[in-house]
Amino acid sequence: MSRERKWLVGICILVVLATLAACGPTPTPQVIKEKETVVVPVKETVTVKETVVVPQEKTTVTIAYNQYFNMTFGPADPPIVAIKKAVESKYPNIKVELLVTSTEAKTWHDMYTTWFMAKDPTVDILGVGGYWTAEFAEAGWLEPLNDGVAPDVDPKITAKLIPAYLEAHTYKGKLMGLGPWWGGIGGLYYRKDLLEKYGFKPPQTYDDVVTIAKTIMAKEPGMTGWTWSGKKDVALVNRWFEYLYGFGGKYFDDAGKCAMNSPQALAALEYMVNLIKDGISPAEVATWKEEDSMVRFVSGQAIFHTGRQDMLFWLDNPEKSKVVGKWGFIPNPAQPGGRRSGTYEGWAFAISKFSDSKDAALKVLEVMFDFPVQKELNLSQGPVQAHMDVYTDPDVIKNNPNMPLIEEIAKTALAPLSSPQYPEIADILAEEIHAAITGLKAPKAALTDACARIDLATGH
Amino acid sequence: MAGVRVEGLLKKFGNVTALDHVSLEFEDGQLTVLVGPSGCGKTTLLRIIAGLEDATGGSVFIGHEAVNQVPPWERNIAMVFQSYALYPHMTVFDNIAFPLRARKISKAEVKQRVEQTAALLGLSELLQRKPRQLSGGQMQRVALGRAIVRKPEVFLMDEPLSNLDAKLRVEMRAELKRLQKDLGVTTIYVTHDQAEAMTMADKLVVMRGGVIQQMGEPEEVYSHPRNTFVGGFIGSPAMNFIRCSVDCAEAELHAPDFQCKAPSRFVEALRRRGKDSVILGVRPEDLKVLASFEEGAVPATVYISEPMGKEMLLTVEVGGALAKAITPTNVRPRIGETVWLTFDEACVHLFDSETDEALPTE
Amino acid sequence: MKIRLREPTIAFLFLLPAFIGVIVFYYYQIVQTGIYSLHNLQHTADWQTQPFVWFKNYATVFRSTYFWQSLRFTVYFTFMATVLELAVGLGMAMATFWVSRWLGGILRAIIIMPWVIPPIINAMIWRWLFHADVGLFGYILVSLGLVDKPPLFLTEPMLAVHSVIFADVWKNSSIMAIFLLGGLAAIPADIYDAAKVDGARSWFRFRKVTLPMLLPTILVALLFRGIDALRTFDLIYGLTGGGPGTVTETLSSFAYKYYFTYGKFGLGSAYAIVVFAIIVGLAAVYLSRIRRNMRFKE
Ligand SMILES: Nc1ncnc2c1ncn2[C@@H]1O[C@H](COP(=O)(O)OP(=O)(O)OP(=O)(O)O)[C@@H](O)[C@H]1O
Ligand SMILES: [Mg+2]
């Protein structure tokens, strides 16, 4: 091989290598700007039936939300249609458009950060996950709704929304969004028939659950005690928060340091670990996502199940469920000194700092959280939602007799851990809690490590 | 050592018949050359003998053993491929050693035999080189070395010299022949270069379209071709053929432009046959070209003249057909000139005009 | 005046646009990532005011026990996955190559299948197969009487690591096989025939002829697959989410998480650069080792 060729081949190899290595794990800001590479936004233009010819130019307000905005599961229009109709009649000059996002939360989140960093003015109203509020607010990407600087939300609207949730979307004293639009809350499902058969009342404390489960499991062979979602994932973190508060622990101390290594927290994690050790929860929980974890309960093989309220809507459907009429749903238990808590996972709506029509956006936002649209939403999708009056509306209750149950649970809503570092904290917790329930780490070590890492991430 | 015999070999590739009931005997220790035009089935025959291809019908014997069911690696045959098929990742030493190592021969013996073979072929200096670093002739010798190193019962060589230049080819031809005689291994040698065939063969086999045309010693095939194909194929330039009518009463042959006496050794056959046409074959080297008329000479017009060193190849027009003749260089007719042709009747060949078969002689 | 250029020079000129493209699009970004990695950049704060922090981000990277643990896992995963993929891929390639044309076509189609399935779907399929309640593997093991309860493939650390490797082997053996099929097809048929008449039986032929002649292809395929495996992310994430705990956390997940999910661009860039350096380093060592074998033709 001649010198020259050696040299050339060397260069080629280096270039190939670097290229190969660079394609993968080297993210760069350039990538961020090309938002098309991250997602394929589906712009859906809905032709609004115009009854009046409006001479002025219309302001377009774009809402970013996932495909569920186009769907209905009950006797009402899909949300986007309901919103369009309501806005149309109130503000003929405003045109509403939907930009469909991913349903996958991670992708959805990363899509937003991409837009924000590019200061993209397209989207005016954003559906945001509860725990994104703090992060986005800290970065200055959201428009505060009560800071005395227009646009500010009409107090008549907020007066009707459940205060706990308003608080959940408040960051450093400023209201950053309205929600939940669509909320999910964890609660405890139990087998009413079995508990009655063996003379138990629905459990109040975590110890009750263990006692009941042990007794019934001994008498009903093949029954699983308690199922929940323990895959290394947000679902596990959500469960962890419920146990944490149920045992009297909390996220942070007053100085903002991680408090999840407190004795209460340790008791909570030890309780979780023991559930598996004692066979009340099978070791498989550590592999289950929410949808896997509910299988045994729905097929009549589990006594208790912790999960969101969504399941209510079809638990009495004989095509899907083997426990029709045999179940109950109550707020999660708590130990003495603890708080009965359901992790609230909700989607709120906020206004982008980079929106080019914030005033119109606020008007649309107010319409979305006013009673008519909220009621329509309940009839079409029936979630846990912000407006108090919905829970007691006769049409709603007629359509969904479980609404009083949901109201009970909704009261136990636990405000999400509010930190701009939430994504990192959630990952840390998922790793450490999962390590504990799979026996890789002692609970104490897991919590100590978790808090050390969380304090490092939040700069404490 | 062993001879090779094939019986009723039939080979079909789909609807192509590559070998059509071929039966042949390759005698022990002899070098048999297979010749024939491209696509006539030579390679196919070798590959079947080697076991690389299954025959559609018929059988192969090596020595007295039928080997149809024996895989190639158990046949104790060595083959030299047209492309050499050297192992590109191995040195010359390893290439030659390969057949020995495949047979688990001891290291020391491998070394000794490879070196001995290399010396025989003049490869001793090249043992550490890779095939890519060799010339065509050297690669050729490595391929041979790989074949002879383990003293097989049979050599199969498929156009082993076709990639070499003319000079090297002539040299290697001689070397190969000597080597074969020294080793005394039954050898089947494929070529379509008929000069190579003539010089090397103990026995010559001429094939066409999967069918054996003639087998015999080279001189015999040359002087007594069994049909017009063999006559035309063996010998260069090719034999001239002229269609004649037969006058049995006078024992004369009538071509469009001339007539001649039928050679006496054919008269009986012609008469017995009773047909009125025949093909007359004369080799260019048997045609004598004269500048002036002689008794029995035939007039012809010079069409092309090609000097070939010590001889001249003339193409002449005789009665509307072209014929070739070889003359000494002292006769130098110009194009368009009229010359006179004669031939010795002892040298002519007669073939049946319908079957192309040679007529029997007394 | 005519300028006569020598062949390598001409080749270089032809490659120049590609080089420039690569330099602009990759090297520029690598350099920029390098610069970011020296700053304390976060998406929740204004970039202009963020301080230059020297190698603080790198110190964070190297002090993280999680990083070292995932480096160990990733290297182990890469080694096992590529070696097994080579073995399986070679088997598949040989099988496809030696059967009849017709059957070979079908086999090729079957072989390519796992590779065409998107990684995330692949992960779902495997999650189902490894599922403790309804998973096929657990069922088979129980039916065979090897265990009395389906093993927890994705939560027992040892099992999880090897389940992940297994799934990756299943998926990527096919691309290995396709690579190798290309290499096999390039070996002249004459060489095999020569080996047969030279008395080599199939195993000897495979060892002494097929394998060495395939070696350059194998080495390149290993390099490509190796680099790919070092960067694996989606299949493992879909299967175990990096669990149990952080046992199957891969190297490339760090850069991704810090950069995109946590918005810590400085630290994310430091992770990216470190991973990049590790991959280039390993590849360079590998290349220097195999250089001789790459060029038997000369
Ligand atoms: N593998 C094959 N598949 C189909 N047809 C084949 C195959 N091998 C040979 N043939 C056909 O069989 C006939 C004989 O081929 P063979 O290679 O034996 O010819 P050959 O006499 O060696 O010719 P050449 O002098 O050109 O090498 C040819 O018509 C060829 O096309
Ligand atoms: Mg041939």
Coordinates of C-alpha atoms in Angstrom, one line a residue, chain C:
Chain C
M1 CA -1.6 22.9 -20.4
K2 CA -3.0 19.7 -19.2
I3 CA -2.6 18.8 -15.6
R4 CA -2.3 15.1 -15.1
L5 CA -3.5 13.9 -11.7
R6 CA -2.7 10.7 -10.1
E7 CA -5.5 8.3 -9.3
P8 CA -5.5 8.8 -5.5
T9 CA -5.6 12.5 -6.0
I10 CA -8.6 12.2 -8.3
A11 CA -10.3 10.0 -5.9
F12 CA -9.7 12.5 -3.2
L13 CA -11.2 15.3 -5.3
F14 CA -14.3 13.2 -5.9
L15 CA -14.7 12.5 -2.3
L16 CA -14.1 16.1 -1.2
P17 CA -17.8 17.2 -1.3
A18 CA -18.7 14.2 0.8
F19 CA -15.9 15.0 3.2
I20 CA -17.0 18.6 3.5
G21 CA -20.6 17.5 4.1
V22 CA -19.5 15.1 6.8
I23 CA -17.3 17.7 8.4
V24 CA -20.0 20.4 8.4
F25 CA -22.8 18.1 9.5
Y26 CA -21.0 15.9 12.0
Y27 CA -17.7 17.3 13.0
Y28 CA -19.1 20.8 13.4
Q29 CA -21.7 19.4 15.7
I30 CA -19.3 17.3 17.6
V31 CA -17.2 20.4 18.2
Q32 CA -20.3 22.3 19.2
T33 CA -21.4 19.6 21.5
G34 CA -17.9 19.7 23.0
I35 CA -18.2 23.4 23.6
Y36 CA -21.6 23.0 25.2
S37 CA -20.3 20.3 27.5
L38 CA -18.0 22.9 29.1
H39 CA -20.9 25.1 30.0
N40 CA -23.7 24.8 32.6
L41 CA -26.5 24.9 30.0
Q42 CA -30.1 24.2 31.0
H43 CA -33.2 24.8 29.1
T44 CA -34.9 26.5 32.0
A45 CA -32.3 29.3 32.1
D46 CA -31.1 31.9 29.6
W47 CA -28.2 30.5 27.7
Q48 CA -26.2 33.7 27.4
T49 CA -25.6 34.0 31.1
Q50 CA -24.6 30.5 31.7
P51 CA -21.1 30.1 33.0
F52 CA -18.2 28.2 31.6
V53 CA -17.6 25.5 34.1
W54 CA -14.5 23.8 32.7
F55 CA -14.8 20.0 33.2
K56 CA -17.3 20.1 35.9
N57 CA -19.8 18.3 33.7
Y58 CA -17.3 15.6 33.0
A59 CA -16.5 15.2 36.6
T60 CA -20.2 14.6 37.2
V61 CA -20.2 12.0 34.5
F62 CA -17.2 10.1 35.8
R63 CA -18.3 10.3 39.4
S64 CA -21.7 8.8 38.6
T65 CA -21.7 5.2 39.6
Y66 CA -24.7 4.7 37.4
F67 CA -22.7 5.7 34.4
W68 CA -19.9 3.1 35.1
Q69 CA -22.4 0.4 35.8
S70 CA -24.2 1.1 32.5
L71 CA -20.8 1.2 30.7
R72 CA -20.1 -2.3 32.1
F73 CA -23.6 -3.5 31.0
T74 CA -23.3 -1.9 27.6
V75 CA -20.0 -3.4 26.9
Y76 CA -21.1 -6.8 28.0
F77 CA -24.3 -6.5 26.0
T78 CA -22.4 -5.4 22.9
F79 CA -19.9 -8.3 23.2
M80 CA -22.5 -11.0 23.8
A81 CA -24.9 -9.7 21.3
T82 CA -22.5 -9.3 18.5
V83 CA -20.8 -12.6 19.1
L84 CA -24.1 -14.4 19.2
E85 CA -25.5 -12.5 16.3
L86 CA -22.4 -13.5 14.3
A87 CA -22.9 -17.2 15.2
V88 CA -26.6 -17.2 14.5
G89 CA -26.3 -14.9 11.4
L90 CA -23.6 -17.1 10.0
G91 CA -25.8 -20.2 10.5
M92 CA -28.7 -18.5 8.8
A93 CA -26.6 -17.2 6.0
M94 CA -25.0 -20.7 5.4
A95 CA -28.4 -22.3 5.5
T96 CA -29.9 -19.8 3.0
F97 CA -26.9 -20.0 0.8
W98 CA -26.7 -23.8 0.4
V99 CA -30.3 -24.7 -0.1
S100 CA -32.0 -24.5 -3.5
R101 CA -32.7 -21.1 -5.0
W102 CA -36.4 -21.3 -4.5
L103 CA -36.1 -22.2 -0.8
G104 CA -33.3 -19.7 -0.4
G105 CA -35.7 -16.9 -1.5
I106 CA -38.2 -17.9 1.1
L107 CA -35.6 -18.2 3.8
R108 CA -34.2 -14.8 3.0
A109 CA -37.7 -13.3 3.3
I110 CA -38.1 -15.0 6.7
I111 CA -34.7 -13.9 7.8
I112 CA -35.2 -10.3 6.9
M113 CA -38.5 -10.1 8.8
P114 CA -37.3 -9.4 12.4
W115 CA -35.1 -6.7 11.0
V116 CA -37.9 -4.9 9.2
I117 CA -40.1 -4.8 12.3
P118 CA -39.8 -1.4 14.0
P119 CA -37.8 -1.7 17.3
I120 CA -40.7 -0.5 19.4
I121 CA -43.0 -3.2 18.0
N122 CA -40.3 -5.7 18.5
A123 CA -40.0 -4.7 22.1
M124 CA -43.8 -5.2 22.5
I125 CA -43.6 -8.6 21.0
W126 CA -40.8 -9.6 23.3
R127 CA -42.5 -8.1 26.3
W128 CA -45.4 -10.4 25.5
L129 CA -43.1 -13.4 25.0
F130 CA -41.4 -12.8 28.3
H131 CA -44.6 -11.9 30.1
A132 CA -44.8 -13.7 33.4
D133 CA -48.5 -14.5 33.2
V134 CA -49.2 -15.1 29.5
G135 CA -45.7 -15.3 28.1
L136 CA -44.8 -18.1 25.7
F137 CA -41.3 -18.7 27.1
G138 CA -42.5 -19.1 30.7
Y139 CA -45.3 -21.4 29.4
I140 CA -42.8 -23.6 27.5
L141 CA -40.4 -23.9 30.4
V142 CA -43.3 -24.8 32.7
S143 CA -44.7 -27.3 30.3
L144 CA -41.3 -28.9 29.9
G145 CA -41.2 -29.3 33.6
L146 CA -38.0 -27.3 33.9
V147 CA -39.5 -24.8 36.4
D148 CA -42.7 -24.9 38.3
K149 CA -43.4 -21.2 37.9
P150 CA -42.6 -18.9 34.9
P151 CA -39.3 -17.1 35.6
L152 CA -39.4 -13.4 35.9
F153 CA -37.4 -12.8 32.7
L154 CA -37.4 -9.0 33.0
T155 CA -36.9 -8.4 36.7
E156 CA -34.3 -11.0 37.8
P157 CA -31.1 -9.1 37.0
M158 CA -29.3 -11.9 35.3
L159 CA -32.3 -13.0 33.4
A160 CA -33.2 -9.5 32.4
V161 CA -29.7 -8.8 31.0
H162 CA -29.8 -12.0 29.0
S163 CA -33.4 -11.7 27.9
V164 CA -32.5 -8.3 26.4
I165 CA -29.5 -9.9 24.7
F166 CA -31.7 -12.7 23.4
A167 CA -34.2 -10.2 21.9
D168 CA -31.4 -8.2 20.3
V169 CA -29.9 -11.3 18.8
W170 CA -33.2 -12.4 17.4
K171 CA -33.7 -9.0 15.8
N172 CA -30.2 -8.3 14.5
S173 CA -29.0 -11.7 13.5
S174 CA -30.9 -11.1 10.3
I175 CA -28.9 -8.1 9.4
M176 CA -25.8 -10.0 10.2
A177 CA -27.0 -12.8 8.0
I178 CA -27.7 -10.4 5.1
F179 CA -24.2 -8.9 5.5
L180 CA -22.7 -12.4 5.4
L181 CA -24.8 -13.5 2.5
G182 CA -23.2 -10.8 0.5
G183 CA -19.8 -12.0 1.5
L184 CA -20.7 -15.6 0.8
A185 CA -21.9 -14.7 -2.7
A186 CA -18.6 -13.1 -3.4
I187 CA -16.7 -16.3 -2.9
P188 CA -16.2 -18.0 -6.3
A189 CA -17.9 -21.4 -6.5
D190 CA -14.8 -22.8 -8.1
I191 CA -13.0 -22.4 -4.8
Y192 CA -15.5 -24.7 -3.0
D193 CA -15.2 -27.2 -5.8
A194 CA -11.4 -27.1 -5.6
A195 CA -11.6 -27.7 -1.9
K196 CA -14.0 -30.6 -2.4
V197 CA -11.7 -32.4 -4.8
D198 CA -8.8 -31.6 -2.6
G199 CA -10.4 -33.9 -0.1
A200 CA -11.9 -31.4 2.3
R201 CA -15.0 -32.5 4.1
S202 CA -17.7 -29.9 5.0
W203 CA -16.4 -28.9 8.4
F204 CA -12.8 -28.5 7.2
R205 CA -14.1 -26.6 4.2
F206 CA -16.0 -24.3 6.4
R207 CA -13.1 -23.7 8.7
K208 CA -10.4 -23.4 6.2
V209 CA -12.1 -21.8 3.2
T210 CA -15.5 -20.3 3.9
L211 CA -14.6 -18.7 7.2
P212 CA -11.3 -17.1 6.3
M213 CA -12.6 -15.9 3.0
L214 CA -15.6 -14.4 4.8
L215 CA -13.3 -12.9 7.4
P216 CA -13.2 -9.4 6.0
T217 CA -16.9 -9.3 5.7
I218 CA -17.3 -10.7 9.2
L219 CA -14.9 -8.1 10.6
V220 CA -16.7 -5.2 9.0
A221 CA -20.1 -6.6 10.0
L222 CA -18.9 -7.0 13.6
L223 CA -17.7 -3.4 13.6
F224 CA -21.0 -2.1 12.3
R225 CA -23.1 -4.2 14.6
G226 CA -20.8 -3.5 17.5
I227 CA -21.1 0.2 17.1
D228 CA -24.8 -0.2 16.7
A229 CA -25.1 -2.3 19.8
L230 CA -23.0 0.2 21.8
R231 CA -25.7 2.7 20.9
T232 CA -28.7 0.5 21.5
F233 CA -31.6 2.2 23.1
D234 CA -35.1 1.6 21.9
L235 CA -35.4 -2.2 22.0
I236 CA -34.0 -2.3 25.6
Y237 CA -36.0 0.6 26.7
G238 CA -39.2 -0.9 25.4
L239 CA -38.5 -4.2 27.1
T240 CA -37.2 -3.3 30.5
G241 CA -37.1 0.4 30.6
G242 CA -33.5 0.0 31.8
G243 CA -34.6 -2.1 34.7
P244 CA -34.6 -3.8 37.0
G245 CA -33.3 -0.8 38.8
T246 CA -30.7 0.4 36.4
V247 CA -29.3 -3.0 35.5
T248 CA -30.0 -2.7 31.8
E249 CA -29.5 1.0 31.4
T250 CA -27.5 1.7 28.3
L251 CA -24.9 4.3 27.7
S252 CA -26.7 6.2 25.1
S253 CA -29.8 6.6 27.3
F254 CA -27.8 9.1 29.4
A255 CA -27.1 11.6 26.7
Y256 CA -30.6 11.3 25.5
K257 CA -32.3 11.7 28.8
Y258 CA -30.1 14.6 30.0
Y259 CA -30.3 16.4 26.7
F260 CA -33.9 16.0 25.6
T261 CA -35.9 15.0 28.7
Y262 CA -34.2 16.9 31.4
G263 CA -33.1 19.8 29.3
K264 CA -29.6 19.8 30.8
F265 CA -27.7 20.5 27.6
G266 CA -24.3 21.0 29.2
L267 CA -24.3 17.7 31.1
G268 CA -26.1 15.9 28.2
S269 CA -23.4 17.1 25.9
A270 CA -20.7 15.8 28.3
Y271 CA -22.4 12.4 28.3
A272 CA -22.6 12.5 24.5
I273 CA -18.9 13.3 24.1
V274 CA -17.8 10.7 26.6
V275 CA -19.9 8.0 24.8
F276 CA -18.7 9.2 21.5
A277 CA -15.1 9.0 22.7
I278 CA -15.7 5.5 24.1
I279 CA -17.2 4.2 20.8
V280 CA -14.5 5.8 18.7
G281 CA -11.9 4.5 21.1
L282 CA -13.2 0.9 21.1
A283 CA -13.6 1.0 17.3
A284 CA -10.1 2.3 16.8
V285 CA -8.6 -0.4 19.0
Y286 CA -10.7 -3.0 17.1
L287 CA -9.6 -1.6 13.7
S288 CA -6.0 -1.6 14.6
R289 CA -6.2 -5.2 15.7
I290 CA -7.9 -6.4 12.6
R291 CA -6.1 -4.4 10.0
R292 CA -3.9 -7.2 8.9
N293 CA -6.9 -9.5 8.4
M294 CA -8.8 -7.0 6.3
R295 CA -6.4 -7.1 3.4
F296 CA -5.6 -10.7 2.5
K297 CA -6.0 -9.8 -1.1
E298 CA -2.8 -7.8 -1.2

